[in-house]
Amino acid sequence: MTVTTQDQRRGVLDVAAIVAIAAAVLVAFATPPEATQGNVARLFNIHVPSILVAYLCFGLTLIGGTAYLVTRRLRFDHLAVAAAEVGVVFTGLTMLVGMIWAKPIWGVYWTWSARLILTAVMFFGYLGYLALRRAIDDPIARARRAAVFGIISIGIIPIVHFSVLWWRDVHQPPTLLRPDEMQIDGPLLAAFLAGLVASTLVAAALIVRRYRLAAREAELDSLLASADVPVAGDAVTAPTLDGAP
Amino acid sequence: MTIPSRQPLPLADAVQPGLRRQMMAVARRDLRRELRRGEVAWVTIPFGAVAVLAIPLAIGIDVPTLNRVGPGLYWVVVLLFGVLVTVRHTATEQGVAAVSARLGIDPAAAYLGAATASAVLLVVFEVAVGMIAVALYDIDPERWPWLLLVVPAVAVGLALLGTMAGSVAAGATATNLVPFLVVPLALPLLIGATAAFDAGLTQPGGILRWVLMLLLVDVAALVLGVLTARQLQETG
């Protein structure tokens, strides 16, 4: 088996992601506990980067879909599906970590906050995107229809992000992405940034691998469509009379 | 004579009406089809009425509680069951789209016409189920004139999103995919409608921003639907 340059690059990305995770864990535990929430607040170093990376992934789905509709090159569709799948994983991770954090702080795993509801809606919206892809067999129709749905679905992201400003409830307003100054101390910001870098690298590594898988699937589909494969009718022979030549 | 499958018929070029006339023709076709089949009148509206009737059995039949939560429940029923109005002919959508393309109908006109018909039917659905909800939940319709803005705005938004999702999912193997695609996208309509109704009851001036939000969703769905209509009409 030969190792190509692309394989080597993927390997470098994988290693970088693993190193970044290790570094993020070290930095997270090297910083002092947060003043009011204590050690539980360290979960924010996974929770917030995960949702930001999910936004980024869904943005890539939008870009991939739009580029496919303009160029009709399937590689952009591969990018769109790879990013959407990884985005769904990171959205799920955001909700899971958020619920683990919420139990000791709010006393419940789930509360009816606008941000939580809309994040769940975004999760199900992009699950719908993936379900749509699975329900269409023809790769060209699938790419085109998924591209359109990916473009429409992006509208939910600003609503999710600004929900904490529009509906003031138990969920805290943005700490970093806010119009005025960031409200976070230096060491906590360092831990957060380490988490953000690690999450981004993990997402990038996953997207690259899923993109390659999508390309391989397309190649396989193409080969199967063009191959001279036997069909069920081949096993049937015309009946002949006994003794006939 | 062979006619290329994705080209309009030669005759269609000769008698091509404008976008508005095409749109109205498509809307009339869909409404006539509904008049013949009566799917919304005899299936979807009674189904919505059953939902309005069944919910109190689950949450309790305390009239003050129903009076308080009734408007919200009504809009949830409109969202979930209204989707069924917009996707009533999804199963044949691909075939209809192919015929429309052969006749030279502009994809944007086909989209707008189908959405117009759905919006009309949705207004009928909202009014019918709304009257049942007012009667059963003892909702006070004191400031009902606000609903003259909210009801059509929700109907138009849901119709545009449902028609677009119907086109997106045309030919999909999962038959019940469309409601799953539409409902998350249509949640801003639910939020806007319930908030507008609450604002109409408590602080009438506050209703305007929620109506504007509904109109914003409508305009966004309209623009996206028109821009992507041609892409979705292509076959293969």
PDB file of N, CA, C and O in Angstrom, chain B residues 64-131:
ATOM      1  N   PRO B  64     -60.318  28.059  32.772  1.00  0.00           N
ATOM      2  CA  PRO B  64     -59.353  29.176  32.835  1.00  0.00           C
ATOM      3  C   PRO B  64     -57.986  28.810  32.252  1.00  0.00           C
ATOM      4  O   PRO B  64     -57.352  29.618  31.581  1.00  0.00           O
ATOM      5  N   THR B  65     -57.534  27.566  32.519  1.00  0.00           N
ATOM      6  CA  THR B  65     -56.243  27.137  31.947  1.00  0.00           C
ATOM      7  C   THR B  65     -56.339  27.103  30.425  1.00  0.00           C
ATOM      8  O   THR B  65     -55.425  27.588  29.729  1.00  0.00           O
ATOM      9  N   LEU B  66     -57.404  26.542  29.919  1.00  0.00           N
ATOM     10  CA  LEU B  66     -57.562  26.458  28.457  1.00  0.00           C
ATOM     11  C   LEU B  66     -57.644  27.861  27.853  1.00  0.00           C
ATOM     12  O   LEU B  66     -57.108  28.121  26.782  1.00  0.00           O
ATOM     13  N   ASN B  67     -58.317  28.751  28.563  1.00  0.00           N
ATOM     14  CA  ASN B  67     -58.429  30.129  28.101  1.00  0.00           C
ATOM     15  C   ASN B  67     -57.049  30.781  27.997  1.00  0.00           C
ATOM     16  O   ASN B  67     -56.760  31.545  27.087  1.00  0.00           O
ATOM     17  N   ARG B  68     -56.179  30.424  28.963  1.00  0.00           N
ATOM     18  CA  ARG B  68     -54.837  31.024  29.012  1.00  0.00           C
ATOM     19  C   ARG B  68     -53.923  30.428  27.931  1.00  0.00           C
ATOM     20  O   ARG B  68     -53.211  31.151  27.255  1.00  0.00           O
ATOM     21  N   VAL B  69     -53.938  29.083  27.815  1.00  0.00           N
ATOM     22  CA  VAL B  69     -52.999  28.444  26.872  1.00  0.00           C
ATOM     23  C   VAL B  69     -53.620  28.219  25.488  1.00  0.00           C
ATOM     24  O   VAL B  69     -52.927  27.827  24.560  1.00  0.00           O
ATOM     25  N   GLY B  70     -54.914  28.474  25.371  1.00  0.00           N
ATOM     26  CA  GLY B  70     -55.614  28.199  24.112  1.00  0.00           C
ATOM     27  C   GLY B  70     -55.003  28.820  22.876  1.00  0.00           C
ATOM     28  O   GLY B  70     -54.793  28.125  21.871  1.00  0.00           O
ATOM     29  N   PRO B  71     -54.687  30.128  22.905  1.00  0.00           N
ATOM     30  CA  PRO B  71     -54.112  30.727  21.691  1.00  0.00           C
ATOM     31  C   PRO B  71     -52.814  30.039  21.244  1.00  0.00           C
ATOM     32  O   PRO B  71     -52.609  29.796  20.059  1.00  0.00           O
ATOM     33  N   GLY B  72     -51.966  29.709  22.234  1.00  0.00           N
ATOM     34  CA  GLY B  72     -50.710  29.024  21.889  1.00  0.00           C
ATOM     35  C   GLY B  72     -50.979  27.663  21.274  1.00  0.00           C
ATOM     36  O   GLY B  72     -50.363  27.282  20.272  1.00  0.00           O
ATOM     37  N   LEU B  73     -51.917  26.924  21.888  1.00  0.00           N
ATOM     38  CA  LEU B  73     -52.256  25.596  21.351  1.00  0.00           C
ATOM     39  C   LEU B  73     -52.817  25.715  19.935  1.00  0.00           C
ATOM     40  O   LEU B  73     -52.517  24.902  19.052  1.00  0.00           O
ATOM     41  N   TYR B  74     -53.628  26.750  19.737  1.00  0.00           N
ATOM     42  CA  TYR B  74     -54.208  26.954  18.406  1.00  0.00           C
ATOM     43  C   TYR B  74     -53.113  27.137  17.363  1.00  0.00           C
ATOM     44  O   TYR B  74     -53.139  26.508  16.296  1.00  0.00           O
ATOM     45  N   TRP B  75     -52.105  27.955  17.664  1.00  0.00           N
ATOM     46  CA  TRP B  75     -51.044  28.195  16.670  1.00  0.00           C
ATOM     47  C   TRP B  75     -50.187  26.951  16.452  1.00  0.00           C
ATOM     48  O   TRP B  75     -49.677  26.733  15.350  1.00  0.00           O
ATOM     49  N   VAL B  76     -50.027  26.142  17.506  1.00  0.00           N
ATOM     50  CA  VAL B  76     -49.291  24.877  17.313  1.00  0.00           C
ATOM     51  C   VAL B  76     -50.062  23.971  16.353  1.00  0.00           C
ATOM     52  O   VAL B  76     -49.477  23.361  15.443  1.00  0.00           O
ATOM     53  N   VAL B  77     -51.383  23.905  16.546  1.00  0.00           N
ATOM     54  CA  VAL B  77     -52.215  23.087  15.645  1.00  0.00           C
ATOM     55  C   VAL B  77     -52.121  23.634  14.215  1.00  0.00           C
ATOM     56  O   VAL B  77     -51.992  22.875  13.249  1.00  0.00           O
ATOM     57  N   VAL B  78     -52.149  24.962  14.089  1.00  0.00           N
ATOM     58  CA  VAL B  78     -52.038  25.569  12.748  1.00  0.00           C
ATOM     59  C   VAL B  78     -50.711  25.182  12.100  1.00  0.00           C
ATOM     60  O   VAL B  78     -50.657  24.817  10.916  1.00  0.00           O
ATOM     61  N   LEU B  79     -49.630  25.243  12.892  1.00  0.00           N
ATOM     62  CA  LEU B  79     -48.320  24.917  12.323  1.00  0.00           C
ATOM     63  C   LEU B  79     -48.236  23.448  11.905  1.00  0.00           C
ATOM     64  O   LEU B  79     -47.861  23.128  10.775  1.00  0.00           O
ATOM     65  N   LEU B  80     -48.594  22.557  12.821  1.00  0.00           N
ATOM     66  CA  LEU B  80     -48.405  21.129  12.543  1.00  0.00           C
ATOM     67  C   LEU B  80     -49.397  20.593  11.501  1.00  0.00           C
ATOM     68  O   LEU B  80     -49.031  19.776  10.656  1.00  0.00           O
ATOM     69  N   PHE B  81     -50.631  21.056  11.581  1.00  0.00           N
ATOM     70  CA  PHE B  81     -51.644  20.538  10.649  1.00  0.00           C
ATOM     71  C   PHE B  81     -51.706  21.373   9.377  1.00  0.00           C
ATOM     72  O   PHE B  81     -52.089  20.869   8.321  1.00  0.00           O
ATOM     73  N   GLY B  82     -51.315  22.651   9.500  1.00  0.00           N
ATOM     74  CA  GLY B  82     -51.265  23.493   8.309  1.00  0.00           C
ATOM     75  C   GLY B  82     -50.245  22.989   7.304  1.00  0.00           C
ATOM     76  O   GLY B  82     -50.415  23.141   6.088  1.00  0.00           O
ATOM     77  N   VAL B  83     -49.171  22.378   7.809  1.00  0.00           N
ATOM     78  CA  VAL B  83     -48.168  21.802   6.900  1.00  0.00           C
ATOM     79  C   VAL B  83     -48.826  20.788   5.965  1.00  0.00           C
ATOM     80  O   VAL B  83     -48.488  20.697   4.781  1.00  0.00           O
ATOM     81  N   LEU B  84     -49.815  20.065   6.501  1.00  0.00           N
ATOM     82  CA  LEU B  84     -50.491  19.054   5.679  1.00  0.00           C
ATOM     83  C   LEU B  84     -51.251  19.706   4.521  1.00  0.00           C
ATOM     84  O   LEU B  84     -51.418  19.101   3.465  1.00  0.00           O
ATOM     85  N   VAL B  85     -51.691  20.950   4.735  1.00  0.00           N
ATOM     86  CA  VAL B  85     -52.369  21.666   3.649  1.00  0.00           C
ATOM     87  C   VAL B  85     -51.378  21.954   2.522  1.00  0.00           C
ATOM     88  O   VAL B  85     -51.691  21.779   1.341  1.00  0.00           O
ATOM     89  N   THR B  86     -50.179  22.366   2.891  1.00  0.00           N
ATOM     90  CA  THR B  86     -49.203  22.756   1.860  1.00  0.00           C
ATOM     91  C   THR B  86     -48.626  21.559   1.119  1.00  0.00           C
ATOM     92  O   THR B  86     -48.138  21.708   0.013  1.00  0.00           O
ATOM     93  N   VAL B  87     -48.653  20.397   1.722  1.00  0.00           N
ATOM     94  CA  VAL B  87     -48.029  19.232   1.074  1.00  0.00           C
ATOM     95  C   VAL B  87     -49.077  18.263   0.544  1.00  0.00           C
ATOM     96  O   VAL B  87     -48.788  17.112   0.275  1.00  0.00           O
ATOM     97  N   ARG B  88     -50.312  18.751   0.357  1.00  0.00           N
ATOM     98  CA  ARG B  88     -51.404  17.830   0.017  1.00  0.00           C
ATOM     99  C   ARG B  88     -51.191  17.111  -1.299  1.00  0.00           C
ATOM    100  O   ARG B  88     -51.727  16.048  -1.519  1.00  0.00           O
ATOM    101  N   HIS B  89     -50.410  17.717  -2.236  1.00  0.00           N
ATOM    102  CA  HIS B  89     -50.210  17.023  -3.512  1.00  0.00           C
ATOM    103  C   HIS B  89     -48.738  16.727  -3.773  1.00  0.00           C
ATOM    104  O   HIS B  89     -48.308  16.662  -4.904  1.00  0.00           O
ATOM    105  N   THR B  90     -47.973  16.553  -2.724  1.00  0.00           N
ATOM    106  CA  THR B  90     -46.539  16.298  -2.886  1.00  0.00           C
ATOM    107  C   THR B  90     -46.275  15.027  -3.687  1.00  0.00           C
ATOM    108  O   THR B  90     -45.340  14.976  -4.479  1.00  0.00           O
ATOM    109  N   ALA B  91     -47.138  14.030  -3.477  1.00  0.00           N
ATOM    110  CA  ALA B  91     -46.889  12.746  -4.133  1.00  0.00           C
ATOM    111  C   ALA B  91     -46.862  12.883  -5.652  1.00  0.00           C
ATOM    112  O   ALA B  91     -46.140  12.155  -6.340  1.00  0.00           O
ATOM    113  N   THR B  92     -47.604  13.837  -6.170  1.00  0.00           N
ATOM    114  CA  THR B  92     -47.637  13.982  -7.626  1.00  0.00           C
ATOM    115  C   THR B  92     -46.847  15.199  -8.093  1.00  0.00           C
ATOM    116  O   THR B  92     -46.873  15.535  -9.259  1.00  0.00           O
ATOM    117  N   GLU B  93     -46.165  15.856  -7.163  1.00  0.00           N
ATOM    118  CA  GLU B  93     -45.512  17.126  -7.492  1.00  0.00           C
ATOM    119  C   GLU B  93     -44.513  16.992  -8.636  1.00  0.00           C
ATOM    120  O   GLU B  93     -44.449  17.837  -9.515  1.00  0.00           O
ATOM    121  N   GLN B  94     -43.740  15.900  -8.612  1.00  0.00           N
ATOM    122  CA  GLN B  94     -42.712  15.759  -9.634  1.00  0.00           C
ATOM    123  C   GLN B  94     -43.331  15.645 -11.028  1.00  0.00           C
ATOM    124  O   GLN B  94     -42.857  16.268 -11.974  1.00  0.00           O
ATOM    125  N   GLY B  95     -44.418  14.874 -11.110  1.00  0.00           N
ATOM    126  CA  GLY B  95     -45.084  14.728 -12.401  1.00  0.00           C
ATOM    127  C   GLY B  95     -45.680  16.041 -12.866  1.00  0.00           C
ATOM    128  O   GLY B  95     -45.558  16.423 -14.030  1.00  0.00           O
ATOM    129  N   VAL B  96     -46.312  16.770 -11.938  1.00  0.00           N
ATOM    130  CA  VAL B  96     -46.906  18.068 -12.283  1.00  0.00           C
ATOM    131  C   VAL B  96     -45.813  19.028 -12.735  1.00  0.00           C
ATOM    132  O   VAL B  96     -45.978  19.758 -13.722  1.00  0.00           O
ATOM    133  N   ALA B  97     -44.687  19.023 -12.034  1.00  0.00           N
ATOM    134  CA  ALA B  97     -43.588  19.922 -12.384  1.00  0.00           C
ATOM    135  C   ALA B  97     -43.066  19.599 -13.779  1.00  0.00           C
ATOM    136  O   ALA B  97     -42.753  20.508 -14.560  1.00  0.00           O
ATOM    137  N   ALA B  98     -42.979  18.311 -14.094  1.00  0.00           N
ATOM    138  CA  ALA B  98     -42.481  17.918 -15.414  1.00  0.00           C
ATOM    139  C   ALA B  98     -43.434  18.399 -16.510  1.00  0.00           C
ATOM    140  O   ALA B  98     -42.996  18.946 -17.535  1.00  0.00           O
ATOM    141  N   VAL B  99     -44.735  18.252 -16.274  1.00  0.00           N
ATOM    142  CA  VAL B  99     -45.728  18.706 -17.259  1.00  0.00           C
ATOM    143  C   VAL B  99     -45.665  20.229 -17.391  1.00  0.00           C
ATOM    144  O   VAL B  99     -45.682  20.780 -18.503  1.00  0.00           O
ATOM    145  N   SER B 100     -45.548  20.926 -16.236  1.00  0.00           N
ATOM    146  CA  SER B 100     -45.465  22.390 -16.265  1.00  0.00           C
ATOM    147  C   SER B 100     -44.266  22.846 -17.081  1.00  0.00           C
ATOM    148  O   SER B 100     -44.359  23.798 -17.864  1.00  0.00           O
ATOM    149  N   ALA B 101     -43.134  22.152 -16.894  1.00  0.00           N
ATOM    150  CA  ALA B 101     -41.925  22.513 -17.641  1.00  0.00           C
ATOM    151  C   ALA B 101     -42.144  22.315 -19.137  1.00  0.00           C
ATOM    152  O   ALA B 101     -41.737  23.151 -19.953  1.00  0.00           O
ATOM    153  N   ARG B 102     -42.802  21.220 -19.498  1.00  0.00           N
ATOM    154  CA  ARG B 102     -43.073  20.949 -20.923  1.00  0.00           C
ATOM    155  C   ARG B 102     -43.993  22.001 -21.533  1.00  0.00           C
ATOM    156  O   ARG B 102     -43.920  22.313 -22.713  1.00  0.00           O
ATOM    157  N   LEU B 103     -44.882  22.539 -20.698  1.00  0.00           N
ATOM    158  CA  LEU B 103     -45.813  23.560 -21.184  1.00  0.00           C
ATOM    159  C   LEU B 103     -45.180  24.951 -21.213  1.00  0.00           C
ATOM    160  O   LEU B 103     -45.810  25.905 -21.631  1.00  0.00           O
ATOM    161  N   GLY B 104     -43.945  25.043 -20.736  1.00  0.00           N
ATOM    162  CA  GLY B 104     -43.244  26.321 -20.756  1.00  0.00           C
ATOM    163  C   GLY B 104     -43.609  27.239 -19.615  1.00  0.00           C
ATOM    164  O   GLY B 104     -43.353  28.445 -19.662  1.00  0.00           O
ATOM    165  N   ILE B 105     -44.211  26.691 -18.544  1.00  0.00           N
ATOM    166  CA  ILE B 105     -44.558  27.532 -17.393  1.00  0.00           C
ATOM    167  C   ILE B 105     -43.290  27.882 -16.627  1.00  0.00           C
ATOM    168  O   ILE B 105     -42.469  27.010 -16.325  1.00  0.00           O
ATOM    169  N   ASP B 106     -43.136  29.153 -16.338  1.00  0.00           N
ATOM    170  CA  ASP B 106     -41.962  29.613 -15.598  1.00  0.00           C
ATOM    171  C   ASP B 106     -41.947  28.943 -14.218  1.00  0.00           C
ATOM    172  O   ASP B 106     -42.977  28.955 -13.523  1.00  0.00           O
ATOM    173  N   PRO B 107     -40.806  28.364 -13.802  1.00  0.00           N
ATOM    174  CA  PRO B 107     -40.759  27.702 -12.487  1.00  0.00           C
ATOM    175  C   PRO B 107     -41.151  28.632 -11.345  1.00  0.00           C
ATOM    176  O   PRO B 107     -41.806  28.215 -10.392  1.00  0.00           O
ATOM    177  N   ALA B 108     -40.756  29.910 -11.450  1.00  0.00           N
ATOM    178  CA  ALA B 108     -41.114  30.860 -10.388  1.00  0.00           C
ATOM    179  C   ALA B 108     -42.633  31.048 -10.347  1.00  0.00           C
ATOM    180  O   ALA B 108     -43.228  31.137  -9.262  1.00  0.00           O
ATOM    181  N   ALA B 109     -43.268  31.085 -11.519  1.00  0.00           N
ATOM    182  CA  ALA B 109     -44.727  31.232 -11.566  1.00  0.00           C
ATOM    183  C   ALA B 109     -45.401  29.994 -10.989  1.00  0.00           C
ATOM    184  O   ALA B 109     -46.403  30.103 -10.267  1.00  0.00           O
ATOM    185  N   ALA B 110     -44.839  28.821 -11.297  1.00  0.00           N
ATOM    186  CA  ALA B 110     -45.397  27.580 -10.752  1.00  0.00           C
ATOM    187  C   ALA B 110     -45.292  27.576  -9.222  1.00  0.00           C
ATOM    188  O   ALA B 110     -46.248  27.202  -8.515  1.00  0.00           O
ATOM    189  N   TYR B 111     -44.140  28.027  -8.730  1.00  0.00           N
ATOM    190  CA  TYR B 111     -43.936  28.085  -7.275  1.00  0.00           C
ATOM    191  C   TYR B 111     -44.910  29.072  -6.632  1.00  0.00           C
ATOM    192  O   TYR B 111     -45.600  28.748  -5.658  1.00  0.00           O
ATOM    193  N   LEU B 112     -44.975  30.274  -7.202  1.00  0.00           N
ATOM    194  CA  LEU B 112     -45.836  31.302  -6.612  1.00  0.00           C
ATOM    195  C   LEU B 112     -47.314  30.923  -6.726  1.00  0.00           C
ATOM    196  O   LEU B 112     -48.101  31.183  -5.809  1.00  0.00           O
ATOM    197  N   GLY B 113     -47.676  30.302  -7.836  1.00  0.00           N
ATOM    198  CA  GLY B 113     -49.071  29.891  -8.009  1.00  0.00           C
ATOM    199  C   GLY B 113     -49.470  28.822  -7.003  1.00  0.00           C
ATOM    200  O   GLY B 113     -50.537  28.919  -6.370  1.00  0.00           O
ATOM    201  N   ALA B 114     -48.600  27.808  -6.835  1.00  0.00           N
ATOM    202  CA  ALA B 114     -48.896  26.746  -5.865  1.00  0.00           C
ATOM    203  C   ALA B 114     -48.959  27.320  -4.450  1.00  0.00           C
ATOM    204  O   ALA B 114     -49.837  26.955  -3.653  1.00  0.00           O
ATOM    205  N   ALA B 115     -48.035  28.253  -4.147  1.00  0.00           N
ATOM    206  CA  ALA B 115     -48.026  28.857  -2.806  1.00  0.00           C
ATOM    207  C   ALA B 115     -49.268  29.726  -2.593  1.00  0.00           C
ATOM    208  O   ALA B 115     -49.829  29.757  -1.489  1.00  0.00           O
ATOM    209  N   THR B 116     -49.713  30.418  -3.643  1.00  0.00           N
ATOM    210  CA  THR B 116     -50.916  31.250  -3.519  1.00  0.00           C
ATOM    211  C   THR B 116     -52.132  30.383  -3.182  1.00  0.00           C
ATOM    212  O   THR B 116     -52.914  30.712  -2.275  1.00  0.00           O
ATOM    213  N   ALA B 117     -52.265  29.280  -3.909  1.00  0.00           N
ATOM    214  CA  ALA B 117     -53.399  28.380  -3.645  1.00  0.00           C
ATOM    215  C   ALA B 117     -53.318  27.846  -2.212  1.00  0.00           C
ATOM    216  O   ALA B 117     -54.327  27.809  -1.492  1.00  0.00           O
ATOM    217  N   SER B 118     -52.109  27.456  -1.799  1.00  0.00           N
ATOM    218  CA  SER B 118     -51.945  26.932  -0.435  1.00  0.00           C
ATOM    219  C   SER B 118     -52.276  28.005   0.594  1.00  0.00           C
ATOM    220  O   SER B 118     -52.883  27.713   1.636  1.00  0.00           O
ATOM    221  N   ALA B 119     -51.869  29.256   0.320  1.00  0.00           N
ATOM    222  CA  ALA B 119     -52.136  30.342   1.277  1.00  0.00           C
ATOM    223  C   ALA B 119     -53.638  30.558   1.432  1.00  0.00           C
ATOM    224  O   ALA B 119     -54.127  30.734   2.551  1.00  0.00           O
ATOM    225  N   VAL B 120     -54.362  30.511   0.319  1.00  0.00           N
ATOM    226  CA  VAL B 120     -55.824  30.672   0.386  1.00  0.00           C
ATOM    227  C   VAL B 120     -56.436  29.554   1.232  1.00  0.00           C
ATOM    228  O   VAL B 120     -57.252  29.793   2.128  1.00  0.00           O
ATOM    229  N   LEU B 121     -55.983  28.332   0.973  1.00  0.00           N
ATOM    230  CA  LEU B 121     -56.524  27.190   1.719  1.00  0.00           C
ATOM    231  C   LEU B 121     -56.134  27.253   3.195  1.00  0.00           C
ATOM    232  O   LEU B 121     -56.907  26.862   4.073  1.00  0.00           O
ATOM    233  N   LEU B 122     -54.919  27.769   3.448  1.00  0.00           N
ATOM    234  CA  LEU B 122     -54.481  27.879   4.845  1.00  0.00           C
ATOM    235  C   LEU B 122     -55.303  28.914   5.606  1.00  0.00           C
ATOM    236  O   LEU B 122     -55.597  28.726   6.798  1.00  0.00           O
ATOM    237  N   VAL B 123     -55.669  30.021   4.941  1.00  0.00           N
ATOM    238  CA  VAL B 123     -56.515  31.011   5.603  1.00  0.00           C
ATOM    239  C   VAL B 123     -57.860  30.362   5.971  1.00  0.00           C
ATOM    240  O   VAL B 123     -58.368  30.535   7.095  1.00  0.00           O
ATOM    241  N   VAL B 124     -58.404  29.582   5.046  1.00  0.00           N
ATOM    242  CA  VAL B 124     -59.663  28.873   5.328  1.00  0.00           C
ATOM    243  C   VAL B 124     -59.476  27.939   6.518  1.00  0.00           C
ATOM    244  O   VAL B 124     -60.291  27.901   7.442  1.00  0.00           O
ATOM    245  N   PHE B 125     -58.346  27.209   6.502  1.00  0.00           N
ATOM    246  CA  PHE B 125     -58.054  26.270   7.602  1.00  0.00           C
ATOM    247  C   PHE B 125     -57.933  27.023   8.928  1.00  0.00           C
ATOM    248  O   PHE B 125     -58.507  26.620   9.948  1.00  0.00           O
ATOM    249  N   GLU B 126     -57.177  28.126   8.920  1.00  0.00           N
ATOM    250  CA  GLU B 126     -56.961  28.892  10.162  1.00  0.00           C
ATOM    251  C   GLU B 126     -58.278  29.435  10.707  1.00  0.00           C
ATOM    252  O   GLU B 126     -58.526  29.399  11.921  1.00  0.00           O
ATOM    253  N   VAL B 127     -59.116  29.954   9.810  1.00  0.00           N
ATOM    254  CA  VAL B 127     -60.391  30.523  10.261  1.00  0.00           C
ATOM    255  C   VAL B 127     -61.294  29.422  10.829  1.00  0.00           C
ATOM    256  O   VAL B 127     -61.873  29.576  11.914  1.00  0.00           O
ATOM    257  N   ALA B 128     -61.382  28.301  10.116  1.00  0.00           N
ATOM    258  CA  ALA B 128     -62.266  27.211  10.559  1.00  0.00           C
ATOM    259  C   ALA B 128     -61.819  26.667  11.910  1.00  0.00           C
ATOM    260  O   ALA B 128     -62.627  26.569  12.860  1.00  0.00           O
ATOM    261  N   VAL B 129     -60.524  26.348  12.016  1.00  0.00           N
ATOM    262  CA  VAL B 129     -60.025  25.784  13.285  1.00  0.00           C
ATOM    263  C   VAL B 129     -60.038  26.858  14.375  1.00  0.00           C
ATOM    264  O   VAL B 129     -60.297  26.562  15.547  1.00  0.00           O
ATOM    265  N   GLY B 130     -59.794  28.102  13.991  1.00  0.00           N
ATOM    266  CA  GLY B 130     -59.812  29.210  14.952  1.00  0.00           C
ATOM    267  C   GLY B 130     -61.179  29.368  15.590  1.00  0.00           C
ATOM    268  O   GLY B 130     -61.286  29.593  16.806  1.00  0.00           O
ATOM    269  N   MET B 131     -62.223  29.266  14.784  1.00  0.00           N
ATOM    270  CA  MET B 131     -63.580  29.392  15.333  1.00  0.00           C
ATOM    271  C   MET B 131     -63.864  28.266  16.329  1.00  0.00           C
ATOM    272  O   MET B 131     -64.490  28.486  17.387  1.00  0.00           O
TER     273      MET B 131
END
